Each structure stands twice: as C-alpha cells, then as structure tokens.
mmCIF file of C-alpha atoms and ligand atoms in Angstrom:
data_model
loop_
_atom_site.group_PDB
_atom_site.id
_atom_site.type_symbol
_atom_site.label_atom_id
_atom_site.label_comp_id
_atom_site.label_asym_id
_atom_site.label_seq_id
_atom_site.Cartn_x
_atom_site.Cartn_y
_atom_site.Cartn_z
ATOM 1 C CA UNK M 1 141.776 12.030 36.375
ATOM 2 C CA UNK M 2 145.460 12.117 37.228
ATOM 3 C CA UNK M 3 147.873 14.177 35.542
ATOM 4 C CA UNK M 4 150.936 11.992 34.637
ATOM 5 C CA UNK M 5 153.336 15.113 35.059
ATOM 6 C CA UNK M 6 153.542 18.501 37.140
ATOM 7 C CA UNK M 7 151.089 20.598 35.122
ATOM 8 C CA UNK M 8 153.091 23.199 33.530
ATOM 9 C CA UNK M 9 152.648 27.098 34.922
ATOM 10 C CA UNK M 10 150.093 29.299 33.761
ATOM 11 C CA UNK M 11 151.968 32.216 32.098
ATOM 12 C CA UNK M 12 150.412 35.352 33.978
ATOM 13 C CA UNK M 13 150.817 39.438 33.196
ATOM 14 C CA UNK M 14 150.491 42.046 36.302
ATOM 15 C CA UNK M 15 147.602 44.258 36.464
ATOM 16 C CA UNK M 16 149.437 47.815 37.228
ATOM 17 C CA UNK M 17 146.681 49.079 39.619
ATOM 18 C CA UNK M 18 146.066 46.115 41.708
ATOM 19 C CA UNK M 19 148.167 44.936 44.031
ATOM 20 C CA UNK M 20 148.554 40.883 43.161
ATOM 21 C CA UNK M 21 146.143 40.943 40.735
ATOM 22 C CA UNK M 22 147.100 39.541 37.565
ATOM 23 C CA UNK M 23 145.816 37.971 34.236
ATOM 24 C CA UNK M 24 145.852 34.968 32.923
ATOM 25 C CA UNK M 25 147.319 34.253 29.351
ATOM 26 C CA UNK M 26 146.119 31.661 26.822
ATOM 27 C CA UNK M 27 147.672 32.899 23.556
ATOM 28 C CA UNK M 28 149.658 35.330 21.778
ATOM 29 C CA UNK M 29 148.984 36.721 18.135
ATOM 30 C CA UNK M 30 151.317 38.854 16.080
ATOM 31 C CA UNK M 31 150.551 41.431 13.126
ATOM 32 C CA UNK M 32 153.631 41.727 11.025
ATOM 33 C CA UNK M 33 154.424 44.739 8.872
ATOM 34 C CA UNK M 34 151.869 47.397 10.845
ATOM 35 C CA UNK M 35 153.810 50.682 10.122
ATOM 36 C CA UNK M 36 154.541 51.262 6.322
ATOM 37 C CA UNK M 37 158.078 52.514 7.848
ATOM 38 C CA UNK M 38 159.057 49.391 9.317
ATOM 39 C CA UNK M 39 157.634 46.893 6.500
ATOM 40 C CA UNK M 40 159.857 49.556 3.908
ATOM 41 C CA UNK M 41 162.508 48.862 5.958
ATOM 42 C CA UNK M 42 162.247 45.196 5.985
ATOM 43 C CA UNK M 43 161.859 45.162 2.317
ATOM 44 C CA UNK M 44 158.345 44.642 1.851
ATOM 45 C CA UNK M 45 155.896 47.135 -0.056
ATOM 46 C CA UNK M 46 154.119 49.213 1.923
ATOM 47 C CA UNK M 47 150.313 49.696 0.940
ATOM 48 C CA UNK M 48 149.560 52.960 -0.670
ATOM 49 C CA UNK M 49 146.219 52.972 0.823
ATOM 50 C CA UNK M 50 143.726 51.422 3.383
ATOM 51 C CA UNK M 51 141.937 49.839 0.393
ATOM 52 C CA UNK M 52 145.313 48.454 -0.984
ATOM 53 C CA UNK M 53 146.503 46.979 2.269
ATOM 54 C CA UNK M 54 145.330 43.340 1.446
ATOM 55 C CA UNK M 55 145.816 41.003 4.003
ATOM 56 C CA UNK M 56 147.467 41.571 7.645
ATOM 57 C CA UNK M 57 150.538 39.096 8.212
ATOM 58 C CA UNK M 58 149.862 36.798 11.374
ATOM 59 C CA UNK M 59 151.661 34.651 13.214
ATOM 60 C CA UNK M 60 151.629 33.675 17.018
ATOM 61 C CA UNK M 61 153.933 33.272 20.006
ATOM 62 C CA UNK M 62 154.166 30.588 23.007
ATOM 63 C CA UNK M 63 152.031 31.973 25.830
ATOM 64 C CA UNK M 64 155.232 30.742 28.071
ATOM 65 C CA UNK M 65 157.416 33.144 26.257
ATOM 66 C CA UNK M 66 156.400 35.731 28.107
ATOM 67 C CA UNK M 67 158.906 37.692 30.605
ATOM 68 C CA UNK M 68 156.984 39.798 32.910
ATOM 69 C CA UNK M 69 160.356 40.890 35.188
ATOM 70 C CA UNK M 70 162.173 42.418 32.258
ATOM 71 C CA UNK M 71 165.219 40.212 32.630
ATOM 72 C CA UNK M 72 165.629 38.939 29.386
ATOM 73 C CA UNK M 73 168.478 35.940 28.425
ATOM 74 C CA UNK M 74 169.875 36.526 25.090
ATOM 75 C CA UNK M 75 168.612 33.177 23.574
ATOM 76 C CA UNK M 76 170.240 30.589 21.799
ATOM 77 C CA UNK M 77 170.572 29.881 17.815
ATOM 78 C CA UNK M 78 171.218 33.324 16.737
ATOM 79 C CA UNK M 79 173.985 36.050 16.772
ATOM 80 C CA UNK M 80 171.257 38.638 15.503
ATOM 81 C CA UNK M 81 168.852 39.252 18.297
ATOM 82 C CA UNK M 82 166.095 42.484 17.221
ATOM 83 C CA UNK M 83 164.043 44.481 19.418
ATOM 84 C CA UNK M 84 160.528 45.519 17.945
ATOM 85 C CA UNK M 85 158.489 47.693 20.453
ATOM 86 C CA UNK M 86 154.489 47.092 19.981
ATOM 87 C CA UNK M 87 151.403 47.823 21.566
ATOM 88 C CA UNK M 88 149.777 44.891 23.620
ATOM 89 C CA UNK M 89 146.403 44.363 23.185
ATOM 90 C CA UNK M 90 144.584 41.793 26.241
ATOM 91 C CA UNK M 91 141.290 40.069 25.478
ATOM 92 C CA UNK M 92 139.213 40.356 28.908
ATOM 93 C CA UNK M 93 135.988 38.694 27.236
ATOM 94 C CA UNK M 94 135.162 35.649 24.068
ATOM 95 C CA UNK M 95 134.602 37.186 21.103
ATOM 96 C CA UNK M 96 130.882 35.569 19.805
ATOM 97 C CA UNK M 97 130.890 33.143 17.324
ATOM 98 C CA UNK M 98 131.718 33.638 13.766
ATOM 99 C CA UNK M 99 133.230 37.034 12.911
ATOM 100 C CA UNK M 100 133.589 39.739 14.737
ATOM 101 C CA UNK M 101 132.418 43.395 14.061
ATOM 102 C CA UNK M 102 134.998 46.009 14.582
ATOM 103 C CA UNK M 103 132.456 48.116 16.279
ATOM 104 C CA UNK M 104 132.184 45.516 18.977
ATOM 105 C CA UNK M 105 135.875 44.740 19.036
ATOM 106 C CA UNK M 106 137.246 47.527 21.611
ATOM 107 C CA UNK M 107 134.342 46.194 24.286
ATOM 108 C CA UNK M 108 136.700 42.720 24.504
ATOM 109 C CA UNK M 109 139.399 44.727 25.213
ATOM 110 C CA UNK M 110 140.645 44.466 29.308
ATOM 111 C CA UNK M 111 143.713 46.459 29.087
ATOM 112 C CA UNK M 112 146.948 47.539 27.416
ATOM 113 C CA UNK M 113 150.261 47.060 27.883
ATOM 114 C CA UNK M 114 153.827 47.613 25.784
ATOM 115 C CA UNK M 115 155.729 44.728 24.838
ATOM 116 C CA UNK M 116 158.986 43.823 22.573
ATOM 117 C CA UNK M 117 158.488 41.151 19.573
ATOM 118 C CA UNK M 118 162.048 39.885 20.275
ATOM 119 C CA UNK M 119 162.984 38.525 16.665
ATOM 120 C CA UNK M 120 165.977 36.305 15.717
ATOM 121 C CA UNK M 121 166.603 38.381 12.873
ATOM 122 C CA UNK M 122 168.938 35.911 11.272
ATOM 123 C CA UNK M 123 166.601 32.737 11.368
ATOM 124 C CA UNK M 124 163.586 34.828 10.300
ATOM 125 C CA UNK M 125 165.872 35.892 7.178
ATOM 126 C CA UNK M 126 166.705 32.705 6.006
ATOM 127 C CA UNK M 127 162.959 31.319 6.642
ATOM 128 C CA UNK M 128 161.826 33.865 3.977
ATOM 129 C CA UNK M 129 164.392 33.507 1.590
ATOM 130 C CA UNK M 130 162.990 30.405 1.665
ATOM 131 C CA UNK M 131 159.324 30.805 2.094
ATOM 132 C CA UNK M 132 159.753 28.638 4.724
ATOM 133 C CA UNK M 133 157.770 30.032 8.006
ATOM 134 C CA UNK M 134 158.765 32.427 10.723
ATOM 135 C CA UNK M 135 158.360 30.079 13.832
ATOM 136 C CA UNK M 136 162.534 29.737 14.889
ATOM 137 C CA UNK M 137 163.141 33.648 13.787
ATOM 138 C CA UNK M 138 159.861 34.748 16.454
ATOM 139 C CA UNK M 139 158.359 31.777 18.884
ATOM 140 C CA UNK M 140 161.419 31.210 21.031
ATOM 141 C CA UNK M 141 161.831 31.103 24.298
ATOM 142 C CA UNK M 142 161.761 34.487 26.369
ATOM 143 C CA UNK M 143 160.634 36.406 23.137
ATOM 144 C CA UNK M 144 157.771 38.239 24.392
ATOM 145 C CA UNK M 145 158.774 40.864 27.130
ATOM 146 C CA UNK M 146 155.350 42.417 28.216
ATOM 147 C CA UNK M 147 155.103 45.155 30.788
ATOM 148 C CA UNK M 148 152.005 45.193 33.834
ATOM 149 C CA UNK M 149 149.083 45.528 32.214
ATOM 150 C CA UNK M 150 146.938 48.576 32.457
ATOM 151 C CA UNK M 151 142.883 48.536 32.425
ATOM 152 C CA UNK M 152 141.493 50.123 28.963
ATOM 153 C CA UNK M 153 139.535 52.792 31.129
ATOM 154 C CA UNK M 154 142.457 54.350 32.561
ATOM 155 C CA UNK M 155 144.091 54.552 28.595
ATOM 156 C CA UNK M 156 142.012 57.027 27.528
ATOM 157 C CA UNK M 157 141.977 56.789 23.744
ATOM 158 C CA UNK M 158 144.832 54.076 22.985
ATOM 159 C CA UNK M 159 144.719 55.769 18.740
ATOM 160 C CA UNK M 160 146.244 58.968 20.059
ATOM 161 C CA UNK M 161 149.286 56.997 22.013
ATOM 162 C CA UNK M 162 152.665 56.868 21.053
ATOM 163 C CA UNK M 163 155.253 54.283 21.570
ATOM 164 C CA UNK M 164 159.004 54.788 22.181
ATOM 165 C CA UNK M 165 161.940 52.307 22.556
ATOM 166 C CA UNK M 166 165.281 53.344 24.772
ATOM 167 C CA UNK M 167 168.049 51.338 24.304
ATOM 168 C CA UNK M 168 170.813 52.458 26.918
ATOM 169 C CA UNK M 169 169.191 56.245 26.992
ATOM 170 C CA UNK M 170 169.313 55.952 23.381
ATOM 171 C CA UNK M 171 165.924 56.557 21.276
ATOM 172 C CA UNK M 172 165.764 53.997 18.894
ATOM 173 C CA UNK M 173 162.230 53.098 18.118
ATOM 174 C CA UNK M 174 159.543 56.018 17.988
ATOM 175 C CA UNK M 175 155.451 55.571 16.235
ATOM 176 C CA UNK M 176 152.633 56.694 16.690
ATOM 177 C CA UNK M 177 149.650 54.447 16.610
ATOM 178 C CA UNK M 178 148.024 56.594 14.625
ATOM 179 C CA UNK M 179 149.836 55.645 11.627
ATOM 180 C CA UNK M 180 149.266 51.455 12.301
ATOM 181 C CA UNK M 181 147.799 50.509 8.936
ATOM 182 C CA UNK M 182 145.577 48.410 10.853
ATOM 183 C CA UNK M 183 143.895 49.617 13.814
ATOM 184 C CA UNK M 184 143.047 47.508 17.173
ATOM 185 C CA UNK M 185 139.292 46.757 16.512
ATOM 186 C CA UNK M 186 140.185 46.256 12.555
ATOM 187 C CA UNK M 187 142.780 43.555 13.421
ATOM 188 C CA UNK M 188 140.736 41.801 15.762
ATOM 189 C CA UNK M 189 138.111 41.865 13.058
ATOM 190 C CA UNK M 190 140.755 39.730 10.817
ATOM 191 C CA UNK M 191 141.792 37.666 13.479
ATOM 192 C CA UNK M 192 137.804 36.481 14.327
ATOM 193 C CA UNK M 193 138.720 35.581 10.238
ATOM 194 C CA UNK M 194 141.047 32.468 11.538
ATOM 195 C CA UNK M 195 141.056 32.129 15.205
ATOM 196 C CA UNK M 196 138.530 32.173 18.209
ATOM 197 C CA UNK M 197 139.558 34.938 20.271
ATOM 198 C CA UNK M 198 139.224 34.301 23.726
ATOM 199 C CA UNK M 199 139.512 35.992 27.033
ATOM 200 C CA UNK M 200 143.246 35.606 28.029
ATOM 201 C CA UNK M 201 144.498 35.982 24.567
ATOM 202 C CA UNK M 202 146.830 38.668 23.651
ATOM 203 C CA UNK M 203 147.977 40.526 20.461
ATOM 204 C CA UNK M 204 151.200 42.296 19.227
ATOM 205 C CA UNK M 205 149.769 44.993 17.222
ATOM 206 C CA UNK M 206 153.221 45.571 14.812
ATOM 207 C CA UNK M 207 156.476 47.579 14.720
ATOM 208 C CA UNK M 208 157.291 50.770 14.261
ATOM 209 C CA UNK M 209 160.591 51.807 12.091
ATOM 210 C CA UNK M 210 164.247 51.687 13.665
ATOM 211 C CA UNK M 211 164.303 47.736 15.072
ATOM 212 C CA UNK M 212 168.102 46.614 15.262
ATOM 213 C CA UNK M 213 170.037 44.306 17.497
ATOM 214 C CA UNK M 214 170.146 44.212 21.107
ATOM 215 C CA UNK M 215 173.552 42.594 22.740
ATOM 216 C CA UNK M 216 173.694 41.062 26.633
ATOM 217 C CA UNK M 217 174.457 44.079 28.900
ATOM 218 C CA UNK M 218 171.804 46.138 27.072
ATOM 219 C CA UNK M 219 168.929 47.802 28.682
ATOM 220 C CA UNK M 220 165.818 48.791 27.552
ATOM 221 C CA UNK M 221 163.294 51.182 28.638
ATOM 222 C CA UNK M 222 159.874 50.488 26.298
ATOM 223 C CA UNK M 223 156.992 53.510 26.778
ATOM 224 C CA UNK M 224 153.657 53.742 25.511
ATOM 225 C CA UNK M 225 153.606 57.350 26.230
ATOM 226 C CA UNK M 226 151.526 58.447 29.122
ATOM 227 C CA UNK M 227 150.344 55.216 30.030
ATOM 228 C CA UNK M 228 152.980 52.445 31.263
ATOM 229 C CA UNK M 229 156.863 52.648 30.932
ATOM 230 C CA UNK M 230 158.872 48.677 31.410
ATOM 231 C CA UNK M 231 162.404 48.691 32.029
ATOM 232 C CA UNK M 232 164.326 45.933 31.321
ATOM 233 C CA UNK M 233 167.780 44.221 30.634
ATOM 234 C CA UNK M 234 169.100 41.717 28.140
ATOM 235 C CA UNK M 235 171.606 39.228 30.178
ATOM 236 C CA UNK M 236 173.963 36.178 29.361
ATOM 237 C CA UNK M 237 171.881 33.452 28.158
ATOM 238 C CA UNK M 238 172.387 29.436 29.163
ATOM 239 C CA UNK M 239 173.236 28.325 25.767
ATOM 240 C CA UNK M 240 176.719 27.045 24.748
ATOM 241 C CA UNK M 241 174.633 26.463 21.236
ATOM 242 C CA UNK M 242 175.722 30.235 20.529
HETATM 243 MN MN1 MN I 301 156.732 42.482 15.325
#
C-alpha cells in the first residue's frame, strides 16, 4: 500500500530524564469540572459529596494540539483565550478489555506531566448556552501545552502534589490534587466506561479555581510542585480571522 499523501506527524511529548527519548501520543481526554472551586466558579454545582458527584464531564482534544516548546500562538476565533493548569496523566500500557478496576489503574500509568487546557472561553460560553457541545471553545489548534514528561517512579505519590500557574510572576492558579473530586485511578475507571484506553493516550485531569485570560506577550510558568516546572509564552497568532 501507498499512501496518497505525506503521512501526517506523530505528535510526541519529551521524556525529562532521557536524553531523546520521547513518547508517542494517540489521544487526549479531558475531565471537566474536577475542583468544586473551579466548577463554582464556572457556574455549575459542585457535589456535596463523593457519593453525590454523579457523572465526570468528558470531552477530548486533537493529539496534534499539543505544543511541547511552550511557544504558544494566540489562536484564531476568539478574543477570550483561558488558561486552565491540570495534571497530565500518560497511559504507558492497554487497559484490558471491558472495564477497568481502579486498583489496577495507576499500573497503566508511564508518567506525569503539567499541562494547560487552553479554552476559548467565549465559544465554549455560547456552546452551553446552547447545549450545543464544547468542541470550538476546547479542540483547537495549539490548545494543549504539555511539559516533558516525567516517569511515575520518580513522582513519588502524585495525590500529595500540588499544581501552580504563574502568569508574568503572578500566581494565578493554585490546587492541590488532593481536593480533585475524582482521583487518577477513579477517572480512568470512568473512562474504561466509554473509551479503550490505550498506551499513548493522555488525560487532563481538571482545573483548579482562578482560570482567566491570557493575552500575546504573556508568559507562563505551569508547576506541579516538586516534580516538573514548563515555561512558556503566548505569541501573535497567524490569523487575520481575529
Ligand atoms: Mn480543563
């Protein structure tokens, strides 16, 4: 077999302790409204209680949205560009068929990184006053900054971490994944629910409180505490769309 065009690149994530090694990506899942904070501040109810959490809120990326060299263009269709700092979760194994137990969820698990959900804040609000869907507002090109990648065993316990956003020395974000309503192994339980995880997939575990807008000439420094700082900038996009 031929292919008819140039095949397109594989999107690919450093691996901070080895030099040119790197992993591959296949797909990238989001959990929406993670930190009762952040959904409060969105507007949404926050559950009272584990038992009363319902449902998680999914939705997915472009695997070639990535930007692994923090250089970010301020994209196209919006004048209300968000920053959401998350925890990056990296699938280094298939989950087994049918659904997975959150006791064997963490042993998928190759490594961690910290990422930004970049939102178009403005498309996302008119989709759901709508109840039209979220693709425009979050699956646009260049929305998923990720930093390198760092190998679960040198994490230590991810639970304990914290993650905190700088915009231009400024804290904005700050959470502790302690307080995700749903933890790693308990969201890859729901995904195993609707999707077949595979090795190369990735997963934006949810915001903490304080997102707001980012402008070009903006730079951010994302940390998950103790384990991998990215620095990054936001720069004039290509667009004369706005
Ligand atoms: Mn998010």
């Amino acid at each position: 077999m031929t292919d008819v065009i140039a095949a397109p690149p594989q999107p690919r994530i450093p691996i901070g302790s080895t030099d040119g090694a790197t992993f591959p990506v296949r797909r990238i899942h989001c959990v929406g409204r993670n930190f009762a904070e952040h959904a409060r501040e969105m507007g949404a109810a926050a559950p009272a209680s584990k038992a009363s959490r319902g449902n998680p809120v999914f939705f997915c990326k472009p695997a070639d949205a990535l930007v692994v060299d923090g250089v970010v263009p301020y994209p196209r269709g919006t004048t209300e560009l968000h920053h959401e700092i998350e925890l990056v979760v990296a699938l280094g194994a298939d989950a087994p068929p049918g659904l997975l137990d959150p006791a064997h969820a963490e042993a998928l698990v190759f490594g961690y990184a910290v990422g930004l959900d970049l939102t178009r804040r403005d498309l996302q609000a008119a989709a759901k006053a709508k109840g039209l869907p979220w693709d425009t507002g979050k699956a646009f090109d260049d929305s998923a900054p990720v930093s390198r990648l760092v190998p679960a065993a040198e994490c230590g316990d991810i639970s304990t971490r914290s993650l905190t956003l700088e915009i231009n020395g400024e804290v904005r974000q700050h959470g502790k994944l302690a307080d995700l309503i749903w933890d790693v192994p308990e969201i890859l339980h729901e995904l195993s629910k609707l999707y077949a995880l595979r090795a190369g997939d990735l997963v934006f575990m949810g915001t903490p409180a304080g997102v707001g807008p980012l402008q070009p000439g903006d730079r951010f420094r994302a940390s998950l505490d103790g384990v991998v700082e990215f620095d990054g900038r936001i720069v004039t996009g290509d667009s004369d769309a706005g």
